[in-house]
mmCIF file of C-alpha atoms and ligand atoms in Angstrom:
data_model
loop_
_atom_site.group_PDB
_atom_site.id
_atom_site.type_symbol
_atom_site.label_atom_id
_atom_site.label_comp_id
_atom_site.label_asym_id
_atom_site.label_seq_id
_atom_site.Cartn_x
_atom_site.Cartn_y
_atom_site.Cartn_z
ATOM 1 C CA MET A 1 83.849 110.871 133.882
ATOM 2 C CA GLU A 2 86.334 112.834 136.042
ATOM 3 C CA ASN A 3 86.248 109.916 138.496
ATOM 4 C CA LEU A 4 87.339 107.550 135.786
ATOM 5 C CA LYS A 5 90.287 109.770 134.900
ATOM 6 C CA SER A 6 91.390 110.138 138.515
ATOM 7 C CA ASP A 7 90.970 106.366 138.996
ATOM 8 C CA PHE A 8 93.075 105.838 135.857
ATOM 9 C CA LEU A 9 95.823 107.925 137.414
ATOM 10 C CA ARG A 10 95.335 106.375 140.846
ATOM 11 C CA PHE A 11 95.014 102.669 140.055
ATOM 12 C CA LEU A 12 96.992 102.068 136.871
ATOM 13 C CA GLY A 13 100.769 101.978 136.751
ATOM 14 C CA GLN A 14 101.770 104.971 134.669
ATOM 15 C CA THR A 15 104.374 105.155 131.917
ATOM 16 C CA ASN A 16 104.921 108.919 132.021
ATOM 17 C CA PRO A 17 103.838 111.955 134.039
ATOM 18 C CA PHE A 18 101.669 113.418 131.259
ATOM 19 C CA PRO A 19 99.467 110.709 129.742
ATOM 20 C CA VAL A 20 97.083 111.910 127.038
ATOM 21 C CA ALA A 21 94.282 110.335 129.105
ATOM 22 C CA LEU A 22 91.576 110.460 126.448
ATOM 23 C CA ASN A 23 88.544 108.662 127.779
ATOM 24 C CA ILE A 24 87.783 106.216 124.970
ATOM 25 C CA ASP A 25 84.210 105.287 124.206
ATOM 26 C CA ARG A 26 84.475 103.530 120.843
ATOM 27 C CA ALA A 27 86.497 103.385 117.638
ATOM 28 C CA GLU A 28 85.455 102.797 114.064
ATOM 29 C CA GLY A 29 87.428 102.949 110.823
ATOM 30 C CA VAL A 30 89.879 105.839 111.103
ATOM 31 C CA PHE A 31 88.064 107.506 113.993
ATOM 32 C CA ILE A 32 88.280 107.212 117.761
ATOM 33 C CA TYR A 33 85.451 108.695 119.866
ATOM 34 C CA THR A 34 85.734 109.820 123.464
ATOM 35 C CA SER A 35 83.081 109.501 126.167
ATOM 36 C CA GLU A 36 82.658 113.279 125.905
ATOM 37 C CA GLY A 37 81.528 112.718 122.307
ATOM 38 C CA LYS A 38 84.601 114.155 120.604
ATOM 39 C CA ARG A 39 85.796 112.521 117.393
ATOM 40 C CA TYR A 40 89.520 112.096 116.698
ATOM 41 C CA PHE A 41 91.032 111.279 113.349
ATOM 42 C CA ASP A 42 93.559 108.539 114.086
ATOM 43 C CA LEU A 43 96.988 109.533 112.715
ATOM 44 C CA ILE A 44 98.791 106.913 114.805
ATOM 45 C CA SER A 45 96.921 103.585 114.418
ATOM 46 C CA GLY A 46 97.882 102.678 118.005
ATOM 47 C CA PHE A 47 101.461 102.772 116.701
ATOM 48 C CA SER A 48 101.039 100.787 113.500
ATOM 49 C CA VAL A 49 98.543 98.311 114.930
ATOM 50 C CA SER A 50 95.157 99.198 113.420
ATOM 51 C CA ASN A 51 96.126 98.728 109.769
ATOM 52 C CA THR A 52 92.710 97.319 108.836
ATOM 53 C CA GLY A 53 90.835 100.107 110.599
ATOM 54 C CA HIS A 54 89.155 100.108 113.982
ATOM 55 C CA GLY A 55 86.410 97.521 114.375
ATOM 56 C CA ASN A 56 86.961 95.919 110.999
ATOM 57 C CA PRO A 57 83.858 93.716 110.496
ATOM 58 C CA LYS A 58 85.791 90.729 109.079
ATOM 59 C CA VAL A 59 88.205 90.787 112.012
ATOM 60 C CA LYS A 60 85.371 91.085 114.536
ATOM 61 C CA GLU A 61 83.546 88.206 112.897
ATOM 62 C CA ALA A 62 86.632 85.970 113.101
ATOM 63 C CA ILE A 63 87.086 86.807 116.787
ATOM 64 C CA LYS A 64 83.447 86.034 117.568
ATOM 65 C CA LYS A 65 83.621 82.732 115.719
ATOM 66 C CA GLN A 66 86.715 81.651 117.631
ATOM 67 C CA LEU A 67 85.311 82.962 120.921
ATOM 68 C CA ASP A 68 82.495 80.438 120.695
ATOM 69 C CA LYS A 69 84.899 77.546 120.064
ATOM 70 C CA TYR A 70 87.676 77.840 122.659
ATOM 71 C CA LEU A 71 90.032 80.297 124.318
ATOM 72 C CA HIS A 72 93.160 79.089 126.097
ATOM 73 C CA THR A 73 93.506 75.330 126.289
ATOM 74 C CA MET A 74 97.239 74.698 126.616
ATOM 75 C CA VAL A 75 100.630 76.419 126.526
ATOM 76 C CA TYR A 76 102.027 77.263 123.075
ATOM 77 C CA GLY A 77 103.533 74.391 121.140
ATOM 78 C CA GLU A 78 101.712 71.373 122.588
ATOM 79 C CA PHE A 79 98.218 71.191 121.107
ATOM 80 C CA VAL A 80 97.178 71.522 117.488
ATOM 81 C CA GLN A 81 95.175 74.747 117.501
ATOM 82 C CA ALA A 82 93.718 75.492 114.098
ATOM 83 C CA PRO A 83 93.894 79.319 114.345
ATOM 84 C CA GLN A 84 97.667 79.140 114.975
ATOM 85 C CA VAL A 85 98.331 76.582 112.275
ATOM 86 C CA GLU A 86 96.201 78.315 109.656
ATOM 87 C CA TYR A 87 97.677 81.727 110.379
ATOM 88 C CA ALA A 88 101.275 80.444 110.332
ATOM 89 C CA LYS A 89 100.566 78.727 107.002
ATOM 90 C CA LEU A 90 99.085 81.896 105.518
ATOM 91 C CA LEU A 91 102.051 83.976 106.728
ATOM 92 C CA CYS A 92 104.549 81.541 105.206
ATOM 93 C CA SER A 93 102.631 81.589 101.925
ATOM 94 C CA VAL A 94 103.281 85.333 101.537
ATOM 95 C CA LEU A 95 106.938 85.163 102.640
ATOM 96 C CA PRO A 96 110.080 83.977 100.831
ATOM 97 C CA ALA A 97 110.917 80.261 100.972
ATOM 98 C CA THR A 98 113.525 80.694 103.729
ATOM 99 C CA LEU A 99 110.989 82.247 106.096
ATOM 100 C CA ASN A 100 108.942 79.121 106.523
ATOM 101 C CA GLN A 101 108.327 78.535 110.209
ATOM 102 C CA VAL A 102 106.551 80.830 112.650
ATOM 103 C CA PHE A 103 107.066 80.960 116.423
ATOM 104 C CA PHE A 104 104.164 82.838 118.018
ATOM 105 C CA VAL A 105 104.564 84.858 121.203
ATOM 106 C CA ASN A 106 102.509 87.675 122.734
ATOM 107 C CA SER A 107 104.225 90.926 121.847
ATOM 108 C CA GLY A 108 106.959 92.643 119.891
ATOM 109 C CA THR A 109 109.471 92.705 122.694
ATOM 110 C CA GLU A 110 108.981 88.992 123.349
ATOM 111 C CA ALA A 111 109.454 88.237 119.676
ATOM 112 C CA ILE A 112 112.741 90.171 119.792
ATOM 113 C CA GLU A 113 113.830 88.122 122.817
ATOM 114 C CA GLY A 114 113.052 84.908 120.961
ATOM 115 C CA ALA A 115 114.844 86.053 117.823
ATOM 116 C CA LEU A 116 117.997 87.046 119.745
ATOM 117 C CA LYS A 117 118.070 83.733 121.599
ATOM 118 C CA LEU A 118 117.577 81.838 118.351
ATOM 119 C CA ALA A 119 120.472 83.710 116.714
ATOM 120 C CA LYS A 120 122.751 82.848 119.643
ATOM 121 C CA ARG A 121 121.769 79.175 119.402
ATOM 122 C CA GLN A 122 122.224 79.064 115.642
ATOM 123 C CA THR A 123 125.669 80.679 115.633
ATOM 124 C CA GLY A 124 127.070 79.654 119.016
ATOM 125 C CA ARG A 125 128.174 83.284 119.356
ATOM 126 C CA SER A 126 127.185 85.999 121.789
ATOM 127 C CA GLU A 127 127.748 89.443 120.283
ATOM 128 C CA LEU A 128 124.526 91.257 119.376
ATOM 129 C CA ILE A 129 124.563 94.397 117.246
ATOM 130 C CA SER A 130 121.821 96.988 116.836
ATOM 131 C CA PHE A 131 121.549 100.607 115.702
ATOM 132 C CA HIS A 132 121.554 103.993 117.326
ATOM 133 C CA LYS A 133 118.004 105.392 117.704
ATOM 134 C CA ALA A 134 116.440 101.952 117.392
ATOM 135 C CA TYR A 135 113.567 100.859 119.595
ATOM 136 C CA HIS A 136 112.894 97.127 119.881
ATOM 137 C CA GLY A 137 110.906 96.796 123.096
ATOM 138 C CA SER A 138 111.095 97.207 126.824
ATOM 139 C CA THR A 139 112.121 93.853 128.306
ATOM 140 C CA HIS A 140 115.751 93.384 129.344
ATOM 141 C CA GLY A 141 117.041 91.823 126.120
ATOM 142 C CA ALA A 142 115.206 94.209 123.815
ATOM 143 C CA LEU A 143 116.173 97.141 126.035
ATOM 144 C CA SER A 144 119.808 96.064 125.725
ATOM 145 C CA MET A 145 119.429 96.600 121.972
ATOM 146 C CA MET A 146 117.849 100.049 122.289
ATOM 147 C CA GLY A 147 119.761 102.780 120.534
ATOM 148 C CA ASP A 148 119.547 105.424 123.232
ATOM 149 C CA GLU A 149 121.533 105.366 126.449
ATOM 150 C CA LYS A 150 119.153 107.697 128.333
ATOM 151 C CA PHE A 151 116.505 104.966 128.521
ATOM 152 C CA LYS A 152 119.008 102.234 129.464
ATOM 153 C CA THR A 153 121.285 103.628 132.160
ATOM 154 C CA ALA A 154 118.866 103.177 135.055
ATOM 155 C CA TYR A 155 118.424 99.490 134.214
ATOM 156 C CA ARG A 156 122.052 98.434 133.834
ATOM 157 C CA PRO A 157 123.572 95.904 133.935
ATOM 158 C CA LEU A 158 121.783 94.774 130.787
ATOM 159 C CA LEU A 159 122.831 92.031 128.342
ATOM 160 C CA PRO A 160 126.614 91.800 127.930
ATOM 161 C CA ASP A 161 128.306 91.797 124.524
ATOM 162 C CA THR A 162 125.932 94.200 122.801
ATOM 163 C CA ARG A 163 127.115 96.934 120.485
ATOM 164 C CA LEU A 164 125.497 99.890 118.726
ATOM 165 C CA ILE A 165 126.375 101.032 115.222
ATOM 166 C CA ASN A 166 125.052 103.887 113.079
ATOM 167 C CA PHE A 167 122.223 103.440 110.585
ATOM 168 C CA ASN A 168 123.250 104.380 107.036
ATOM 169 C CA GLN A 169 126.975 104.471 107.889
ATOM 170 C CA PHE A 170 128.541 101.962 105.553
ATOM 171 C CA GLU A 171 131.895 102.019 107.375
ATOM 172 C CA ASP A 172 130.173 100.891 110.601
ATOM 173 C CA LEU A 173 129.330 97.601 108.919
ATOM 174 C CA ASP A 174 133.000 96.677 109.375
ATOM 175 C CA LYS A 175 132.245 96.260 113.079
ATOM 176 C CA ILE A 176 130.215 93.153 112.211
ATOM 177 C CA SER A 177 132.566 90.181 112.507
ATOM 178 C CA GLU A 178 132.877 86.413 112.992
ATOM 179 C CA ARG A 179 132.088 87.126 116.671
ATOM 180 C CA THR A 180 128.669 88.568 115.816
ATOM 181 C CA ALA A 181 125.676 86.337 116.479
ATOM 182 C CA ALA A 182 123.096 88.750 115.130
ATOM 183 C CA VAL A 183 122.465 92.179 113.721
ATOM 184 C CA LEU A 184 119.024 93.523 114.580
ATOM 185 C CA VAL A 185 117.643 96.299 112.392
ATOM 186 C CA GLU A 186 114.403 98.070 111.503
ATOM 187 C CA PRO A 187 114.417 98.375 107.682
ATOM 188 C CA ILE A 188 112.991 101.866 108.128
ATOM 189 C CA GLN A 189 113.760 103.267 111.551
ATOM 190 C CA ALA A 190 110.476 104.177 113.209
ATOM 191 C CA GLU A 191 111.074 105.967 116.505
ATOM 192 C CA ALA A 192 114.127 107.725 115.067
ATOM 193 C CA GLY A 193 111.497 109.721 113.152
ATOM 194 C CA ILE A 194 111.028 107.550 110.020
ATOM 195 C CA ILE A 195 114.594 107.261 108.755
ATOM 196 C CA GLU A 196 114.896 105.382 105.477
ATOM 197 C CA PRO A 197 117.971 103.350 104.554
ATOM 198 C CA GLU A 198 120.217 104.984 102.015
ATOM 199 C CA ASN A 199 120.722 103.321 98.656
ATOM 200 C CA ASP A 200 121.916 99.762 99.109
ATOM 201 C CA PHE A 201 122.677 100.152 102.839
ATOM 202 C CA LEU A 202 120.505 97.153 103.695
ATOM 203 C CA LYS A 203 122.004 95.179 100.821
ATOM 204 C CA ALA A 204 125.499 95.895 102.151
ATOM 205 C CA LEU A 205 124.313 94.863 105.624
ATOM 206 C CA ARG A 206 122.890 91.624 104.206
ATOM 207 C CA GLN A 207 126.153 90.950 102.427
ATOM 208 C CA LYS A 208 128.238 91.558 105.532
ATOM 209 C CA CYS A 209 126.048 89.260 107.637
ATOM 210 C CA SER A 210 126.296 86.519 105.024
ATOM 211 C CA GLN A 211 130.098 86.935 104.865
ATOM 212 C CA THR A 212 130.526 86.728 108.646
ATOM 213 C CA GLY A 213 127.845 84.076 109.232
ATOM 214 C CA SER A 214 125.867 86.483 111.435
ATOM 215 C CA ILE A 215 122.100 86.220 111.592
ATOM 216 C CA LEU A 216 120.292 89.211 110.111
ATOM 217 C CA ILE A 217 117.130 89.995 112.068
ATOM 218 C CA PHE A 218 114.599 92.443 110.643
ATOM 219 C CA ASP A 219 112.304 94.092 113.146
ATOM 220 C CA GLU A 220 109.165 94.769 111.097
ATOM 221 C CA VAL A 221 107.000 95.323 114.152
ATOM 222 C CA GLN A 222 105.999 98.770 112.849
ATOM 223 C CA THR A 223 106.757 98.421 109.141
ATOM 224 C CA GLY A 224 104.903 95.146 108.551
ATOM 225 C CA PHE A 225 101.470 94.434 107.090
ATOM 226 C CA GLY A 226 101.301 96.975 104.307
ATOM 227 C CA ARG A 227 102.317 99.982 106.353
ATOM 228 C CA THR A 228 105.126 101.046 103.989
ATOM 229 C CA GLY A 229 103.504 100.198 100.644
ATOM 230 C CA SER A 230 104.416 96.506 100.435
ATOM 231 C CA LEU A 231 103.264 93.695 102.672
ATOM 232 C CA PHE A 232 106.647 93.775 104.409
ATOM 233 C CA ALA A 233 109.205 96.534 104.010
ATOM 234 C CA PHE A 234 112.099 94.155 103.259
ATOM 235 C CA GLU A 235 110.456 93.331 99.902
ATOM 236 C CA GLN A 236 111.287 96.848 98.689
ATOM 237 C CA PHE A 237 114.993 96.464 99.400
ATOM 238 C CA ASP A 238 115.506 93.243 97.482
ATOM 239 C CA ILE A 239 116.933 91.253 100.372
ATOM 240 C CA VAL A 240 115.622 88.608 102.758
ATOM 241 C CA PRO A 241 116.472 88.579 106.478
ATOM 242 C CA ASP A 242 117.308 85.342 108.306
ATOM 243 C CA ILE A 243 114.750 86.091 110.990
ATOM 244 C CA LEU A 244 111.708 88.332 110.614
ATOM 245 C CA VAL A 245 110.126 89.792 113.755
ATOM 246 C CA LEU A 246 106.471 90.816 113.655
ATOM 247 C CA ALA A 247 103.935 92.136 116.163
ATOM 248 C CA LYS A 248 101.505 95.103 116.385
ATOM 249 C CA ALA A 249 99.334 94.678 113.234
ATOM 250 C CA LEU A 250 100.129 90.931 113.284
ATOM 251 C CA GLY A 251 97.274 90.378 115.751
ATOM 252 C CA GLY A 252 94.640 92.444 113.943
ATOM 253 C CA GLY A 253 94.110 94.490 117.123
ATOM 254 C CA LEU A 254 94.730 91.693 119.628
ATOM 255 C CA PRO A 255 98.105 90.986 121.277
ATOM 256 C CA LEU A 256 100.392 88.800 119.192
ATOM 257 C CA GLY A 257 104.062 88.641 118.270
ATOM 258 C CA ALA A 258 106.089 86.262 116.127
ATOM 259 C CA PHE A 259 109.577 85.528 114.921
ATOM 260 C CA ILE A 260 109.893 83.682 111.657
ATOM 261 C CA SER A 261 112.859 81.830 110.162
ATOM 262 C CA ASP A 262 113.860 78.793 108.173
ATOM 263 C CA ASN A 263 112.783 75.595 109.949
ATOM 264 C CA GLU A 264 116.374 74.367 110.086
ATOM 265 C CA ILE A 265 117.248 77.393 112.241
ATOM 266 C CA MET A 266 114.018 77.313 114.239
ATOM 267 C CA SER A 267 114.588 73.678 115.222
ATOM 268 C CA LYS A 268 117.363 74.827 117.593
ATOM 269 C CA LEU A 269 114.727 75.935 120.107
ATOM 270 C CA SER A 270 113.268 72.459 120.500
ATOM 271 C CA HIS A 271 116.492 70.479 120.880
ATOM 272 C CA ASN A 272 119.478 70.438 123.269
ATOM 273 C CA PRO A 273 117.914 71.602 125.477
ATOM 274 C CA VAL A 274 114.241 71.110 124.774
ATOM 275 C CA LEU A 275 111.933 74.009 125.648
ATOM 276 C CA GLY A 276 114.444 76.624 124.468
ATOM 277 C CA HIS A 277 111.709 79.240 124.334
ATOM 278 C CA ILE A 278 108.291 78.716 125.848
ATOM 279 C CA THR A 279 105.223 80.833 126.411
ATOM 280 C CA THR A 280 101.824 80.223 127.984
ATOM 281 C CA PHE A 281 99.695 82.534 125.893
ATOM 282 C CA GLY A 282 101.863 82.932 122.769
ATOM 283 C CA GLY A 283 99.740 82.525 119.653
ATOM 284 C CA HIS A 284 96.478 82.885 121.558
ATOM 285 C CA PRO A 285 93.682 81.417 119.403
ATOM 286 C CA LEU A 286 91.694 84.664 119.468
ATOM 287 C CA SER A 287 94.731 86.697 118.416
ATOM 288 C CA CYS A 288 95.612 84.266 115.632
ATOM 289 C CA ALA A 289 92.034 84.204 114.336
ATOM 290 C CA ALA A 290 91.949 88.018 114.361
ATOM 291 C CA GLY A 291 95.402 88.322 112.796
ATOM 292 C CA LYS A 292 94.619 85.895 109.998
ATOM 293 C CA ALA A 293 91.390 87.714 109.184
ATOM 294 C CA ALA A 294 93.242 91.037 109.205
ATOM 295 C CA LEU A 295 95.938 89.727 106.869
ATOM 296 C CA GLU A 296 93.243 88.438 104.519
ATOM 297 C CA VAL A 297 91.631 91.891 104.527
ATOM 298 C CA ILE A 298 95.020 93.430 103.675
ATOM 299 C CA ILE A 299 95.616 90.956 100.836
ATOM 300 C CA ASP A 300 92.057 90.959 99.427
ATOM 301 C CA ASN A 301 91.788 94.742 99.424
ATOM 302 C CA LYS A 302 95.362 95.288 98.223
ATOM 303 C CA LEU A 303 95.883 97.580 101.203
ATOM 304 C CA ALA A 304 99.673 97.497 100.869
ATOM 305 C CA ASN A 305 99.389 98.943 97.403
ATOM 306 C CA GLU A 306 96.773 101.456 98.562
ATOM 307 C CA SER A 307 99.067 102.479 101.408
ATOM 308 C CA GLY A 308 101.841 103.186 98.900
ATOM 309 C CA LYS A 309 99.564 105.284 96.698
ATOM 310 C CA MET A 310 98.001 107.222 99.566
ATOM 311 C CA GLY A 311 101.384 107.863 101.130
ATOM 312 C CA GLN A 312 102.623 109.314 97.858
ATOM 313 C CA TRP A 313 99.484 111.476 97.632
ATOM 314 C CA ILE A 314 100.182 112.870 101.109
ATOM 315 C CA LEU A 315 103.844 113.499 100.268
ATOM 316 C CA ASP A 316 102.793 115.327 97.095
ATOM 317 C CA ASN A 317 100.012 117.344 98.685
ATOM 318 C CA LEU A 318 101.086 118.161 102.217
ATOM 319 C CA ASN A 319 103.053 121.351 101.733
ATOM 320 C CA HIS A 320 103.552 124.145 104.228
ATOM 321 C CA PRO A 321 106.368 126.614 104.954
ATOM 322 C CA LEU A 322 106.868 124.995 108.381
ATOM 323 C CA ILE A 323 107.518 121.578 106.866
ATOM 324 C CA LEU A 324 111.265 121.387 106.275
ATOM 325 C CA GLU A 325 111.556 117.731 105.311
ATOM 326 C CA LYS A 326 109.272 114.852 104.371
ATOM 327 C CA ARG A 327 110.349 111.278 105.093
ATOM 328 C CA GLY A 328 108.989 107.790 104.612
ATOM 329 C CA ARG A 329 106.789 105.819 102.275
ATOM 330 C CA GLY A 330 103.320 104.337 102.382
ATOM 331 C CA LEU A 331 101.349 105.460 105.405
ATOM 332 C CA PHE A 332 104.546 105.564 107.457
ATOM 333 C CA LEU A 333 105.506 109.197 107.199
ATOM 334 C CA GLY A 334 107.469 111.736 109.201
ATOM 335 C CA PHE A 335 107.501 115.505 108.682
ATOM 336 C CA LYS A 336 110.217 117.739 110.096
ATOM 337 C CA LEU A 337 109.330 121.116 111.627
ATOM 338 C CA PRO A 338 111.850 123.854 112.547
ATOM 339 C CA ASN A 339 112.203 122.625 116.157
ATOM 340 C CA ALA A 340 110.587 120.743 119.052
ATOM 341 C CA ASP A 341 108.576 123.810 120.188
ATOM 342 C CA TYR A 342 106.577 123.663 116.985
ATOM 343 C CA VAL A 343 105.887 119.968 117.488
ATOM 344 C CA ASN A 344 104.666 120.617 121.033
ATOM 345 C CA LYS A 345 102.430 123.426 119.814
ATOM 346 C CA MET A 346 101.160 121.234 117.010
ATOM 347 C CA PHE A 347 100.256 118.521 119.492
ATOM 348 C CA LYS A 348 97.917 120.912 121.329
ATOM 349 C CA SER A 349 96.470 122.351 118.167
ATOM 350 C CA CYS A 350 95.866 118.933 116.548
ATOM 351 C CA MET A 351 94.204 117.528 119.637
ATOM 352 C CA ASN A 352 91.889 120.568 119.685
ATOM 353 C CA LEU A 353 91.074 120.060 116.035
ATOM 354 C CA GLY A 354 90.344 116.351 116.562
ATOM 355 C CA LEU A 355 93.529 114.900 115.114
ATOM 356 C CA LEU A 356 95.179 112.245 117.220
ATOM 357 C CA PHE A 357 98.830 113.211 117.418
ATOM 358 C CA ASP A 358 101.840 111.637 119.101
ATOM 359 C CA PHE A 359 105.586 112.010 119.326
ATOM 360 C CA TYR A 360 108.596 109.956 118.252
ATOM 361 C CA LEU A 361 110.754 108.492 120.980
ATOM 362 C CA PHE A 362 114.084 109.675 119.536
ATOM 363 C CA ASN A 363 113.123 112.627 117.383
ATOM 364 C CA ASN A 364 111.533 115.719 118.823
ATOM 365 C CA ASP A 365 111.298 117.960 115.761
ATOM 366 C CA SER A 366 109.056 115.783 113.574
ATOM 367 C CA PHE A 367 105.450 114.626 113.534
ATOM 368 C CA ARG A 368 104.010 111.360 112.262
ATOM 369 C CA ILE A 369 101.233 110.436 109.881
ATOM 370 C CA ALA A 370 100.307 106.757 110.102
ATOM 371 C CA PRO A 371 96.533 106.334 109.803
ATOM 372 C CA PRO A 372 94.811 102.969 109.287
ATOM 373 C CA LEU A 373 95.404 101.699 105.740
ATOM 374 C CA THR A 374 91.650 101.620 105.153
ATOM 375 C CA VAL A 375 91.486 105.431 105.122
ATOM 376 C CA SER A 376 89.484 106.711 102.130
ATOM 377 C CA GLN A 377 90.509 109.467 99.740
ATOM 378 C CA SER A 378 87.884 111.851 101.145
ATOM 379 C CA GLU A 379 89.050 111.105 104.698
ATOM 380 C CA LEU A 380 92.630 111.749 103.604
ATOM 381 C CA GLU A 381 91.584 115.112 102.176
ATOM 382 C CA GLU A 382 89.832 116.017 105.427
ATOM 383 C CA MET A 383 92.912 114.941 107.390
ATOM 384 C CA LEU A 384 95.185 117.020 105.201
ATOM 385 C CA SER A 385 93.108 120.165 105.545
ATOM 386 C CA LEU A 386 93.044 119.753 109.356
ATOM 387 C CA ILE A 387 96.826 119.321 109.420
ATOM 388 C CA ILE A 388 97.272 122.458 107.308
ATOM 389 C CA GLN A 389 94.883 124.302 109.625
ATOM 390 C CA SER A 390 96.968 123.180 112.603
ATOM 391 C CA LEU A 391 100.216 124.264 110.919
ATOM 392 C CA ASN A 392 98.672 127.667 110.135
ATOM 393 C CA GLU A 393 97.646 128.038 113.769
ATOM 394 C CA ILE A 394 101.167 127.429 115.100
ATOM 395 C CA GLU A 395 103.047 129.399 112.443
HETATM 396 C C1 LIG B 401 110.058 98.661 115.992
HETATM 397 C C2 LIG B 401 109.518 98.072 117.258
HETATM 398 N N1 LIG B 401 109.990 96.899 117.702
HETATM 399 C C3 LIG B 401 109.518 96.316 118.820
HETATM 400 C C4 LIG B 401 108.541 96.923 119.578
HETATM 401 C C5 LIG B 401 108.040 96.272 120.825
HETATM 402 O O1 LIG B 401 106.735 95.820 120.661
HETATM 403 P P1 LIG B 401 105.772 95.613 121.910
HETATM 404 O O2 LIG B 401 105.381 96.955 122.416
HETATM 405 O O3 LIG B 401 104.629 94.816 121.350
HETATM 406 O O4 LIG B 401 106.544 94.837 122.923
HETATM 407 C C6 LIG B 401 108.023 98.156 119.156
HETATM 408 C C7 LIG B 401 106.980 98.846 119.944
HETATM 409 O O5 LIG B 401 106.688 99.996 119.789
HETATM 410 C C8 LIG B 401 108.525 98.746 117.981
HETATM 411 O O6 LIG B 401 108.063 99.926 117.536
#
């Protein structure tokens, strides 16, 4: 076992000096088990991926069925592959009429790249606006939109003509103009520590984009698929974006990303020039089969609604003197502690107690609760008592 860990550190490119390095054996429902036999309650869902629970039988069945038919046969966009077509059709059936064509890619960051390019093509403009403390991915375009200079400086020069504005600052919306190709926003900011939009902020943003002819792109990579109490978060704010970006839970546990728009807009990528955005593996048949099955599980079991109810139950019942603020909705929750030291201590304590814990990228005084949406009431109660135990330990 130790060999495996040292080989992990030796042979895999690392993302940080202190990886959690749990040695994973298997995962089921809301639990992840290590090779040492320890059980962890999953509070993270692989960052909003495992909405239908680990090893969901319907998702596994769909993967196995597709596995026996075919894997990769051709680059995206050339052959008629039933899993892609059927999944795109299902997605469009649960989206507003103007979100009616799906472009599949492999990941969230790629979907952001596609969406930004599409907005530039549609408007003939170049300025791209995003928000402070936003995370949209790690490739050059998405990184250019990241709302934190610390992560960007070492990689400059990035995309030109990008601009950051402040979430929930109505006066900043005046910076959106006839020069702006697109405004990219997470309807609820995730890595900022679960920051919700203030009353009508997103409506005002929608209005400004419509006035200036700028494309409004919603990044629902984390908030999608029932996570916040509705299938997609934008539904709760009574507006529709021009482009919707999805990934993470989109693939039901397999890699998949997508950007979705009206077909009139989307057509720009296939004309003048042709091949405006291409991908070898985008919309992989296994990923689409898994994603479609996962979405069906979410719809059939009303998991979005469940997520809303369970989130409210946690907000009502998770009380402790160390918790200074509760944020979020559905199973997309952030809790503020007095300072970062407490969060660091809580990390150690939770991991000891068998609660999988992780940090926000741009918020060091809060912890997250985002379990799979299939979590049961009794599991929620167990989770809550372990969290309280951890908070008592660090008090
Ligand atoms: C809101 C948001 N957008 C985009 C991305 C990028 O997705 P991916 O890691 O699949 O490239 C992430 C990843 O964490 C994200 O949280």
